Amino acid sequence: QAAADPMSSFDAPEDGPKETSSVSQNISDADAFKILLEMKMKKRQKQPTLPSTVTELDTEDGSKVYVVGTAHFSDSSKKDVVKTIQEVQPDVVVVELCQYRVSMLKMDEKTLLKEAKEINLEKLQQAIKQNGVMSGLMQMLLLKVSAHITEQLGMAPGGEFREAFKEASKVPFCKFHLGDRPIPVTFKRAIAALSFWQKVKLAWGLCFLSDPISKDDVEKCKQKDLLEQMMAEMIGEFPDLHRTIVSERDIYLTYMLKQAAKQIELPRASEIEPRKYIPAVVVGVVGMGHVPGIEKNWNSDLNIQEIMSVPPPSASSKIFKFVIKATVFGLMGYGCYRIGQRTAQFILSMPAAQSYLQKLTEIRSQH
């Protein structure tokens, strides 16, 4: 706003002296940028006091990336995000969201809480339309898990991302990036990686999840040692699922953070002036489970083309899909049959229908 509307001079009363502001009316965009950048640099702490959940990473050209590891249903994670952004005054904030989940950033907590608790037919249809039958059903099962946690804690998911969005808007020249792989790609790759019986076992476990969850349990997810132990248990049972849902997304998130951490070009007063670059400061907000993978991949040359492809469905996927469709259509057919049977019985029991049938019987007997 300062760049677009520089402070203008104002007139004092007729009998008083005329005063002008210290900022020229004809300030250039480059000068306005420099003024705001200087203000931002003064607020940026050279040695920031950061929460224990923050991991600091450096790039070859001197840029810094502060990765905030969060638990997705945690008030303390929201505070960690706010403090980190305020301390480092970043140029870019990257969050573990994709375009399919971006709506949660602008919805209020009350609406989100209601939405997260409700699993209905409309959501199922939307998930299937977006991701296909198999991936859509798996997404609904995971939404059921999220709804279970929401019900237990009374807290909507993604609070740390909403706080990051709000705080980023308060920092001059701070960009906001979505850093996660599109969810349809993740679900389709995850489904393709599982065998038929693994799909059945996973679906069964998600359907009957009912263990109580406390806020202390959520906070424990921010402890790296405990989280790694939980991950190890998951890897033992579903190694391919862990690879597609966690390890591949570690690579994608790392790639996006490194892209965001490229040096920033300063504006030039003219085309003749040489280009100048400064190192970037980036804050990444991701689930704590992704932090070890991001650290591991940080100094590697990454290619995300392979993890963005969707493999063709396997034979087990086709069988499972056929079984699901057959079950759904079978239930619908049986429902229609039962409704039709009851409707026919109801019509035949009516006096008018019985009288009409009796007349038909008499006519037929006469002939």
mmCIF file of C-alpha atoms in Angstrom:
data_model
loop_
_atom_site.group_PDB
_atom_site.id
_atom_site.type_symbol
_atom_site.label_atom_id
_atom_site.label_comp_id
_atom_site.label_asym_id
_atom_site.label_seq_id
_atom_site.Cartn_x
_atom_site.Cartn_y
_atom_site.Cartn_z
ATOM 1 C CA GLN A 1 0.000 0.000 0.000
ATOM 2 C CA ALA A 2 2.863 2.355 0.811
ATOM 3 C CA ALA A 3 4.313 1.750 -2.631
ATOM 4 C CA ALA A 4 0.981 2.450 -4.324
ATOM 5 C CA ASP A 5 -0.130 5.374 -2.135
ATOM 6 C CA PRO A 6 2.926 7.242 -0.810
ATOM 7 C CA MET A 7 2.262 9.748 1.961
ATOM 8 C CA SER A 8 1.115 13.048 0.455
ATOM 9 C CA SER A 9 1.566 16.512 1.921
ATOM 10 C CA PHE A 10 -1.346 18.116 3.740
ATOM 11 C CA ASP A 11 -2.375 21.749 4.173
ATOM 12 C CA ALA A 12 -2.349 23.428 7.575
ATOM 13 C CA PRO A 13 -4.957 26.130 8.464
ATOM 14 C CA GLU A 14 -4.769 29.435 6.507
ATOM 15 C CA ASP A 15 -3.023 31.314 9.352
ATOM 16 C CA GLY A 16 -0.554 28.556 10.096
ATOM 17 C CA PRO A 17 2.611 27.389 8.335
ATOM 18 C CA LYS A 18 2.404 24.831 5.552
ATOM 19 C CA GLU A 19 3.963 21.436 6.346
ATOM 20 C CA THR A 20 4.967 18.656 4.018
ATOM 21 C CA SER A 21 5.669 15.028 4.789
ATOM 22 C CA SER A 22 9.219 13.738 4.776
ATOM 23 C CA VAL A 23 8.346 11.288 2.000
ATOM 24 C CA SER A 24 8.263 12.703 -1.504
ATOM 25 C CA GLN A 25 5.067 12.490 -3.514
ATOM 26 C CA ASN A 26 7.097 11.296 -6.469
ATOM 27 C CA ILE A 27 8.725 8.366 -4.674
ATOM 28 C CA SER A 28 9.600 5.580 -7.116
ATOM 29 C CA ASP A 29 8.473 1.965 -6.757
ATOM 30 C CA ALA A 30 12.106 0.945 -6.237
ATOM 31 C CA ASP A 31 12.541 3.475 -3.399
ATOM 32 C CA ALA A 32 9.247 2.437 -1.798
ATOM 33 C CA PHE A 33 10.369 -1.185 -1.969
ATOM 34 C CA LYS A 34 13.683 -0.310 -0.308
ATOM 35 C CA ILE A 35 11.928 1.566 2.514
ATOM 36 C CA LEU A 36 9.571 -1.319 3.264
ATOM 37 C CA LEU A 37 12.392 -3.842 2.917
ATOM 38 C CA GLU A 38 14.473 -1.896 5.450
ATOM 39 C CA MET A 39 11.490 -1.904 7.854
ATOM 40 C CA LYS A 40 11.161 -5.647 7.379
ATOM 41 C CA MET A 41 14.897 -6.228 7.940
ATOM 42 C CA LYS A 42 14.791 -4.252 11.194
ATOM 43 C CA LYS A 43 12.031 -6.530 12.489
ATOM 44 C CA ARG A 44 13.856 -9.664 11.311
ATOM 45 C CA GLN A 45 15.858 -11.144 14.180
ATOM 46 C CA LYS A 46 19.462 -12.008 13.276
ATOM 47 C CA GLN A 47 19.545 -14.659 15.976
ATOM 48 C CA PRO A 48 15.866 -15.589 16.327
ATOM 49 C CA THR A 49 14.602 -17.373 19.421
ATOM 50 C CA LEU A 50 12.723 -20.256 17.862
ATOM 51 C CA PRO A 51 10.620 -23.129 19.255
ATOM 52 C CA SER A 52 12.214 -26.570 19.626
ATOM 53 C CA THR A 53 9.990 -27.838 16.785
ATOM 54 C CA VAL A 54 11.849 -25.687 14.214
ATOM 55 C CA THR A 55 14.614 -27.158 12.020
ATOM 56 C CA GLU A 56 16.958 -24.717 10.264
ATOM 57 C CA LEU A 57 18.261 -25.573 6.776
ATOM 58 C CA ASP A 58 20.625 -23.631 4.475
ATOM 59 C CA THR A 59 20.988 -23.470 0.702
ATOM 60 C CA GLU A 60 24.202 -23.129 -1.318
ATOM 61 C CA ASP A 61 23.472 -19.473 -2.128
ATOM 62 C CA GLY A 62 22.942 -18.463 1.502
ATOM 63 C CA SER A 63 19.148 -18.644 1.774
ATOM 64 C CA LYS A 64 17.658 -19.946 5.023
ATOM 65 C CA VAL A 65 14.682 -22.262 5.483
ATOM 66 C CA TYR A 66 12.993 -22.687 8.862
ATOM 67 C CA VAL A 67 10.852 -25.845 8.892
ATOM 68 C CA VAL A 68 8.212 -25.837 11.644
ATOM 69 C CA GLY A 69 7.229 -29.420 12.509
ATOM 70 C CA THR A 70 3.619 -29.481 13.688
ATOM 71 C CA ALA A 71 0.858 -31.752 14.964
ATOM 72 C CA HIS A 72 -2.259 -31.049 12.898
ATOM 73 C CA PHE A 73 -4.605 -30.795 15.915
ATOM 74 C CA SER A 74 -2.415 -28.738 18.257
ATOM 75 C CA ASP A 75 -2.789 -25.296 19.813
ATOM 76 C CA SER A 76 0.913 -25.170 20.660
ATOM 77 C CA SER A 77 1.773 -25.845 16.992
ATOM 78 C CA LYS A 78 -0.227 -22.764 16.015
ATOM 79 C CA LYS A 79 1.780 -20.699 18.515
ATOM 80 C CA ASP A 80 5.052 -22.144 17.157
ATOM 81 C CA VAL A 81 4.091 -21.054 13.626
ATOM 82 C CA VAL A 82 3.129 -17.522 14.686
ATOM 83 C CA LYS A 83 6.321 -17.028 16.721
ATOM 84 C CA THR A 84 8.579 -18.310 13.922
ATOM 85 C CA ILE A 85 7.038 -16.048 11.254
ATOM 86 C CA GLN A 86 7.159 -13.012 13.543
ATOM 87 C CA GLU A 87 10.816 -13.652 14.466
ATOM 88 C CA VAL A 88 12.268 -14.328 10.994
ATOM 89 C CA GLN A 89 9.953 -12.102 8.842
ATOM 90 C CA PRO A 90 10.121 -14.503 5.868
ATOM 91 C CA ASP A 91 10.001 -13.769 2.151
ATOM 92 C CA VAL A 92 8.013 -16.948 1.493
ATOM 93 C CA VAL A 93 5.794 -19.171 3.647
ATOM 94 C CA VAL A 94 5.241 -22.732 2.350
ATOM 95 C CA VAL A 95 2.538 -24.963 3.860
ATOM 96 C CA GLU A 96 1.747 -28.677 3.562
ATOM 97 C CA LEU A 97 -1.408 -28.103 1.511
ATOM 98 C CA CYS A 98 -2.360 -28.548 -2.142
ATOM 99 C CA GLN A 99 -4.948 -26.739 -4.269
ATOM 100 C CA TYR A 100 -7.591 -29.350 -3.383
ATOM 101 C CA ARG A 101 -7.442 -28.433 0.326
ATOM 102 C CA VAL A 102 -6.815 -24.692 0.094
ATOM 103 C CA SER A 103 -10.423 -23.828 1.066
ATOM 104 C CA MET A 104 -9.613 -24.538 4.736
ATOM 105 C CA LEU A 105 -7.448 -21.386 4.848
ATOM 106 C CA LYS A 106 -10.352 -18.964 4.516
ATOM 107 C CA MET A 107 -13.077 -20.807 6.428
ATOM 108 C CA ASP A 108 -13.763 -19.872 10.030
ATOM 109 C CA GLU A 109 -13.099 -22.356 12.837
ATOM 110 C CA LYS A 110 -16.791 -22.949 13.602
ATOM 111 C CA THR A 111 -17.654 -23.830 9.985
ATOM 112 C CA LEU A 112 -14.593 -26.045 9.652
ATOM 113 C CA LEU A 113 -15.425 -27.845 12.882
ATOM 114 C CA LYS A 114 -18.936 -28.586 11.588
ATOM 115 C CA GLU A 115 -17.631 -29.643 8.149
ATOM 116 C CA ALA A 116 -14.961 -31.922 9.636
ATOM 117 C CA LYS A 117 -17.501 -33.777 11.778
ATOM 118 C CA GLU A 118 -19.964 -34.410 8.941
ATOM 119 C CA ILE A 119 -19.373 -37.304 6.546
ATOM 120 C CA ASN A 120 -22.276 -37.397 4.079
ATOM 121 C CA LEU A 121 -23.250 -38.709 0.623
ATOM 122 C CA GLU A 122 -22.387 -35.395 -1.048
ATOM 123 C CA LYS A 123 -18.796 -35.593 0.236
ATOM 124 C CA LEU A 124 -18.553 -39.197 -0.951
ATOM 125 C CA GLN A 125 -19.766 -38.258 -4.451
ATOM 126 C CA GLN A 126 -17.317 -35.348 -4.582
ATOM 127 C CA ALA A 127 -14.401 -37.552 -3.459
ATOM 128 C CA ILE A 128 -15.234 -40.231 -6.068
ATOM 129 C CA LYS A 129 -15.644 -37.621 -8.826
ATOM 130 C CA GLN A 130 -12.314 -36.019 -7.899
ATOM 131 C CA ASN A 131 -10.221 -39.125 -7.248
ATOM 132 C CA GLY A 132 -12.032 -42.105 -8.778
ATOM 133 C CA VAL A 133 -13.974 -44.863 -6.985
ATOM 134 C CA MET A 134 -11.130 -46.542 -5.104
ATOM 135 C CA SER A 135 -9.194 -43.403 -4.129
ATOM 136 C CA GLY A 136 -12.441 -41.604 -3.278
ATOM 137 C CA LEU A 137 -13.519 -44.370 -0.895
ATOM 138 C CA MET A 138 -10.075 -44.375 0.736
ATOM 139 C CA GLN A 139 -10.244 -40.592 1.120
ATOM 140 C CA MET A 140 -13.628 -40.911 2.825
ATOM 141 C CA LEU A 141 -12.213 -43.468 5.261
ATOM 142 C CA LEU A 142 -9.373 -41.077 6.130
ATOM 143 C CA LEU A 143 -11.906 -38.256 6.517
ATOM 144 C CA LYS A 144 -13.714 -40.526 8.959
ATOM 145 C CA VAL A 145 -10.497 -40.785 10.983
ATOM 146 C CA SER A 146 -10.146 -36.987 10.887
ATOM 147 C CA ALA A 147 -13.795 -36.614 11.967
ATOM 148 C CA HIS A 148 -13.143 -39.024 14.856
ATOM 149 C CA ILE A 149 -10.196 -36.907 16.071
ATOM 150 C CA THR A 150 -12.207 -33.705 15.561
ATOM 151 C CA GLU A 151 -15.055 -35.147 17.653
ATOM 152 C CA GLN A 152 -12.671 -36.218 20.420
ATOM 153 C CA LEU A 153 -10.717 -32.945 20.625
ATOM 154 C CA GLY A 154 -13.366 -30.421 19.577
ATOM 155 C CA MET A 155 -10.805 -28.825 17.248
ATOM 156 C CA ALA A 156 -10.833 -28.452 13.450
ATOM 157 C CA PRO A 157 -7.761 -29.666 11.511
ATOM 158 C CA GLY A 158 -5.299 -27.315 9.791
ATOM 159 C CA GLY A 159 -5.193 -24.582 12.441
ATOM 160 C CA GLU A 160 -1.441 -24.130 11.987
ATOM 161 C CA PHE A 161 -1.913 -23.506 8.246
ATOM 162 C CA ARG A 162 -4.571 -20.858 8.870
ATOM 163 C CA GLU A 163 -2.277 -19.125 11.369
ATOM 164 C CA ALA A 164 0.550 -19.231 8.816
ATOM 165 C CA PHE A 165 -1.752 -17.662 6.205
ATOM 166 C CA LYS A 166 -2.769 -14.849 8.585
ATOM 167 C CA GLU A 167 0.779 -14.108 9.745
ATOM 168 C CA ALA A 168 2.226 -14.180 6.212
ATOM 169 C CA SER A 169 -0.252 -11.462 5.188
ATOM 170 C CA LYS A 170 1.210 -9.183 7.883
ATOM 171 C CA VAL A 171 4.797 -9.450 6.582
ATOM 172 C CA PRO A 172 5.759 -7.047 3.733
ATOM 173 C CA PHE A 173 6.459 -8.767 0.392
ATOM 174 C CA CYS A 174 5.828 -12.230 1.833
ATOM 175 C CA LYS A 175 4.552 -14.812 -0.645
ATOM 176 C CA PHE A 176 2.383 -17.772 0.354
ATOM 177 C CA HIS A 177 2.977 -21.094 -1.432
ATOM 178 C CA LEU A 178 1.155 -24.432 -1.404
ATOM 179 C CA GLY A 179 3.866 -27.062 -1.017
ATOM 180 C CA ASP A 180 2.115 -30.452 -1.012
ATOM 181 C CA ARG A 181 1.584 -32.900 -3.860
ATOM 182 C CA PRO A 182 -2.009 -32.851 -5.235
ATOM 183 C CA ILE A 183 -4.111 -35.207 -3.118
ATOM 184 C CA PRO A 184 -5.631 -37.169 -6.073
ATOM 185 C CA VAL A 185 -2.104 -38.153 -7.176
ATOM 186 C CA THR A 186 -1.201 -39.284 -3.645
ATOM 187 C CA PHE A 187 -4.356 -41.377 -3.205
ATOM 188 C CA LYS A 188 -4.147 -42.999 -6.644
ATOM 189 C CA ARG A 189 -0.493 -43.913 -6.136
ATOM 190 C CA ALA A 190 -1.270 -45.228 -2.634
ATOM 191 C CA ILE A 191 -4.128 -47.425 -3.863
ATOM 192 C CA ALA A 192 -2.020 -48.769 -6.738
ATOM 193 C CA ALA A 193 0.773 -49.699 -4.305
ATOM 194 C CA LEU A 194 -1.437 -51.894 -2.071
ATOM 195 C CA SER A 195 -2.388 -55.507 -2.686
ATOM 196 C CA PHE A 196 -6.044 -56.586 -2.553
ATOM 197 C CA TRP A 197 -5.784 -57.937 1.012
ATOM 198 C CA GLN A 198 -3.844 -54.895 2.209
ATOM 199 C CA LYS A 199 -6.681 -52.694 0.939
ATOM 200 C CA VAL A 200 -9.248 -54.821 2.779
ATOM 201 C CA LYS A 201 -7.166 -54.804 5.980
ATOM 202 C CA LEU A 202 -6.591 -51.047 5.854
ATOM 203 C CA ALA A 203 -10.254 -50.276 5.105
ATOM 204 C CA TRP A 204 -11.340 -52.556 7.959
ATOM 205 C CA GLY A 205 -8.970 -50.846 10.420
ATOM 206 C CA LEU A 206 -10.104 -47.353 9.398
ATOM 207 C CA CYS A 207 -13.809 -48.274 9.522
ATOM 208 C CA PHE A 208 -13.637 -49.501 13.118
ATOM 209 C CA LEU A 209 -11.271 -46.899 14.556
ATOM 210 C CA SER A 210 -12.756 -45.803 17.875
ATOM 211 C CA ASP A 211 -9.839 -45.421 20.309
ATOM 212 C CA PRO A 212 -10.101 -42.297 22.474
ATOM 213 C CA ILE A 213 -7.618 -39.502 21.633
ATOM 214 C CA SER A 214 -6.493 -36.792 24.067
ATOM 215 C CA LYS A 215 -4.660 -33.510 23.535
ATOM 216 C CA ASP A 216 -1.650 -35.078 25.266
ATOM 217 C CA ASP A 217 -1.634 -37.813 22.587
ATOM 218 C CA VAL A 218 -1.570 -35.128 19.884
ATOM 219 C CA GLU A 219 1.292 -33.261 21.555
ATOM 220 C CA LYS A 220 3.296 -36.497 21.716
ATOM 221 C CA CYS A 221 3.226 -36.519 17.899
ATOM 222 C CA LYS A 222 5.580 -33.510 18.023
ATOM 223 C CA GLN A 223 8.244 -35.589 19.780
ATOM 224 C CA LYS A 224 10.536 -36.919 17.053
ATOM 225 C CA ASP A 225 11.606 -40.090 18.879
ATOM 226 C CA LEU A 226 8.037 -41.174 19.639
ATOM 227 C CA LEU A 227 6.861 -40.268 16.152
ATOM 228 C CA GLU A 228 9.647 -42.288 14.536
ATOM 229 C CA GLN A 229 8.578 -45.271 16.668
ATOM 230 C CA MET A 230 4.972 -44.884 15.479
ATOM 231 C CA MET A 231 6.202 -44.581 11.879
ATOM 232 C CA ALA A 232 8.275 -47.746 12.255
ATOM 233 C CA GLU A 233 5.152 -49.662 13.355
ATOM 234 C CA MET A 234 3.246 -48.349 10.324
ATOM 235 C CA ILE A 235 6.105 -49.209 7.934
ATOM 236 C CA GLY A 236 6.155 -52.777 9.254
ATOM 237 C CA GLU A 237 2.494 -53.294 8.366
ATOM 238 C CA PHE A 238 2.107 -51.151 5.210
ATOM 239 C CA PRO A 239 5.563 -50.328 3.760
ATOM 240 C CA ASP A 240 4.193 -49.374 0.330
ATOM 241 C CA LEU A 241 1.599 -47.078 1.871
ATOM 242 C CA HIS A 242 4.296 -45.331 3.902
ATOM 243 C CA ARG A 243 6.384 -44.887 0.751
ATOM 244 C CA THR A 244 3.585 -43.198 -1.231
ATOM 245 C CA ILE A 245 1.927 -41.168 1.537
ATOM 246 C CA VAL A 246 5.013 -40.129 3.529
ATOM 247 C CA SER A 247 8.346 -40.717 1.740
ATOM 248 C CA GLU A 248 7.257 -39.469 -1.700
ATOM 249 C CA ARG A 249 5.649 -36.396 -0.180
ATOM 250 C CA ASP A 250 8.870 -35.756 1.775
ATOM 251 C CA ILE A 251 10.603 -35.479 -1.620
ATOM 252 C CA TYR A 252 7.868 -33.222 -3.039
ATOM 253 C CA LEU A 253 7.844 -30.918 0.019
ATOM 254 C CA THR A 254 11.661 -30.690 -0.042
ATOM 255 C CA TYR A 255 11.590 -29.772 -3.730
ATOM 256 C CA MET A 256 8.978 -27.038 -3.151
ATOM 257 C CA LEU A 257 10.903 -25.606 -0.172
ATOM 258 C CA LYS A 258 14.104 -25.455 -2.249
ATOM 259 C CA GLN A 259 12.224 -23.730 -5.086
ATOM 260 C CA ALA A 260 10.861 -21.166 -2.633
ATOM 261 C CA ALA A 261 14.372 -20.560 -1.240
ATOM 262 C CA LYS A 262 15.831 -19.195 -4.492
ATOM 263 C CA GLN A 263 17.492 -15.794 -4.183
ATOM 264 C CA ILE A 264 15.293 -12.695 -4.490
ATOM 265 C CA GLU A 265 15.944 -10.113 -7.208
ATOM 266 C CA LEU A 266 15.819 -6.518 -5.981
ATOM 267 C CA PRO A 267 13.906 -3.965 -8.091
ATOM 268 C CA ARG A 268 16.010 -1.707 -10.334
ATOM 269 C CA ALA A 269 15.607 2.022 -10.855
ATOM 270 C CA SER A 270 16.368 1.537 -14.571
ATOM 271 C CA GLU A 271 17.196 -1.160 -17.126
ATOM 272 C CA ILE A 272 20.834 -0.004 -17.095
ATOM 273 C CA GLU A 273 21.280 -0.739 -13.395
ATOM 274 C CA PRO A 274 22.801 -4.204 -12.809
ATOM 275 C CA ARG A 275 20.642 -6.934 -11.283
ATOM 276 C CA LYS A 276 21.082 -7.504 -7.556
ATOM 277 C CA TYR A 277 20.024 -10.555 -5.564
ATOM 278 C CA ILE A 278 19.707 -11.257 -1.855
ATOM 279 C CA PRO A 279 19.308 -14.610 -0.057
ATOM 280 C CA ALA A 280 15.715 -15.580 0.738
ATOM 281 C CA VAL A 281 14.241 -16.488 4.113
ATOM 282 C CA VAL A 282 11.562 -19.190 4.000
ATOM 283 C CA VAL A 283 9.276 -20.689 6.647
ATOM 284 C CA GLY A 284 7.884 -24.145 5.941
ATOM 285 C CA VAL A 285 4.916 -25.463 7.929
ATOM 286 C CA VAL A 286 4.670 -29.264 7.700
ATOM 287 C CA GLY A 287 3.619 -32.218 9.828
ATOM 288 C CA MET A 288 6.385 -33.356 12.177
ATOM 289 C CA GLY A 289 6.461 -36.751 10.434
ATOM 290 C CA HIS A 290 7.841 -35.092 7.275
ATOM 291 C CA VAL A 291 10.741 -33.246 8.957
ATOM 292 C CA PRO A 292 13.240 -36.184 9.039
ATOM 293 C CA GLY A 293 12.566 -36.906 5.352
ATOM 294 C CA ILE A 294 13.047 -33.248 4.383
ATOM 295 C CA GLU A 295 16.379 -33.161 6.259
ATOM 296 C CA LYS A 296 17.445 -36.409 4.564
ATOM 297 C CA ASN A 297 16.584 -35.142 1.052
ATOM 298 C CA TRP A 298 17.800 -31.562 1.492
ATOM 299 C CA ASN A 299 21.206 -31.930 -0.176
ATOM 300 C CA SER A 300 20.023 -34.334 -2.892
ATOM 301 C CA ASP A 301 19.203 -33.560 -6.533
ATOM 302 C CA LEU A 302 15.459 -34.070 -6.702
ATOM 303 C CA ASN A 303 13.270 -35.005 -9.666
ATOM 304 C CA ILE A 304 9.545 -35.033 -8.919
ATOM 305 C CA GLN A 305 8.373 -36.223 -12.360
ATOM 306 C CA GLU A 306 8.402 -39.891 -11.328
ATOM 307 C CA ILE A 307 6.339 -39.341 -8.144
ATOM 308 C CA MET A 308 3.766 -37.271 -10.047
ATOM 309 C CA SER A 309 2.776 -40.082 -12.421
ATOM 310 C CA VAL A 310 -0.270 -42.252 -11.739
ATOM 311 C CA PRO A 311 0.323 -45.963 -12.512
ATOM 312 C CA PRO A 312 -2.416 -47.980 -14.270
ATOM 313 C CA PRO A 313 -4.684 -49.947 -11.894
ATOM 314 C CA SER A 314 -3.459 -53.419 -10.947
ATOM 315 C CA ALA A 315 -5.501 -56.627 -11.318
ATOM 316 C CA SER A 316 -6.304 -56.601 -7.575
ATOM 317 C CA SER A 317 -7.539 -52.995 -7.862
ATOM 318 C CA LYS A 318 -9.843 -53.970 -10.722
ATOM 319 C CA ILE A 319 -11.223 -56.923 -8.742
ATOM 320 C CA PHE A 320 -11.740 -54.768 -5.630
ATOM 321 C CA LYS A 321 -13.411 -52.054 -7.719
ATOM 322 C CA PHE A 322 -15.702 -54.649 -9.343
ATOM 323 C CA VAL A 323 -16.638 -56.112 -5.928
ATOM 324 C CA ILE A 324 -17.466 -52.629 -4.571
ATOM 325 C CA LYS A 325 -19.558 -51.731 -7.626
ATOM 326 C CA ALA A 326 -21.339 -55.099 -7.592
ATOM 327 C CA THR A 327 -22.119 -54.679 -3.879
ATOM 328 C CA VAL A 328 -23.447 -51.134 -4.338
ATOM 329 C CA PHE A 329 -25.592 -52.015 -7.373
ATOM 330 C CA GLY A 330 -26.742 -55.223 -5.693
ATOM 331 C CA LEU A 331 -27.913 -53.314 -2.608
ATOM 332 C CA MET A 332 -29.619 -50.705 -4.801
ATOM 333 C CA GLY A 333 -31.346 -53.440 -6.831
ATOM 334 C CA TYR A 334 -32.488 -55.263 -3.717
ATOM 335 C CA GLY A 335 -33.743 -51.962 -2.260
ATOM 336 C CA CYS A 336 -35.731 -51.233 -5.437
ATOM 337 C CA TYR A 337 -37.132 -54.778 -5.410
ATOM 338 C CA ARG A 338 -38.259 -54.471 -1.773
ATOM 339 C CA ILE A 339 -39.776 -51.040 -2.386
ATOM 340 C CA GLY A 340 -41.535 -52.291 -5.528
ATOM 341 C CA GLN A 341 -42.853 -55.377 -3.705
ATOM 342 C CA ARG A 342 -44.235 -53.302 -0.855
ATOM 343 C CA THR A 343 -45.752 -50.780 -3.270
ATOM 344 C CA ALA A 344 -47.508 -53.569 -5.199
ATOM 345 C CA GLN A 345 -48.839 -55.098 -1.962
ATOM 346 C CA PHE A 346 -50.120 -51.697 -0.848
ATOM 347 C CA ILE A 347 -51.912 -51.048 -4.175
ATOM 348 C CA LEU A 348 -53.454 -54.515 -4.245
ATOM 349 C CA SER A 349 -54.760 -54.094 -0.705
ATOM 350 C CA MET A 350 -56.778 -51.009 -1.669
ATOM 351 C CA PRO A 351 -60.610 -51.617 -2.049
ATOM 352 C CA ALA A 352 -60.734 -50.002 -5.502
ATOM 353 C CA ALA A 353 -57.973 -52.269 -6.795
ATOM 354 C CA GLN A 354 -59.657 -55.372 -5.337
ATOM 355 C CA SER A 355 -63.001 -54.394 -6.944
ATOM 356 C CA TYR A 356 -61.262 -53.863 -10.299
ATOM 357 C CA LEU A 357 -59.509 -57.237 -10.097
ATOM 358 C CA GLN A 358 -62.807 -58.961 -9.201
ATOM 359 C CA LYS A 359 -64.472 -57.464 -12.308
ATOM 360 C CA LEU A 360 -61.551 -58.614 -14.466
ATOM 361 C CA THR A 361 -61.929 -62.140 -13.033
ATOM 362 C CA GLU A 362 -65.707 -62.162 -13.819
ATOM 363 C CA ILE A 363 -65.110 -60.973 -17.409
ATOM 364 C CA ARG A 364 -62.487 -63.648 -17.978
ATOM 365 C CA SER A 365 -64.763 -66.378 -16.559
ATOM 366 C CA GLN A 366 -67.584 -65.276 -18.913
ATOM 367 C CA HIS A 367 -65.307 -65.659 -21.936
#
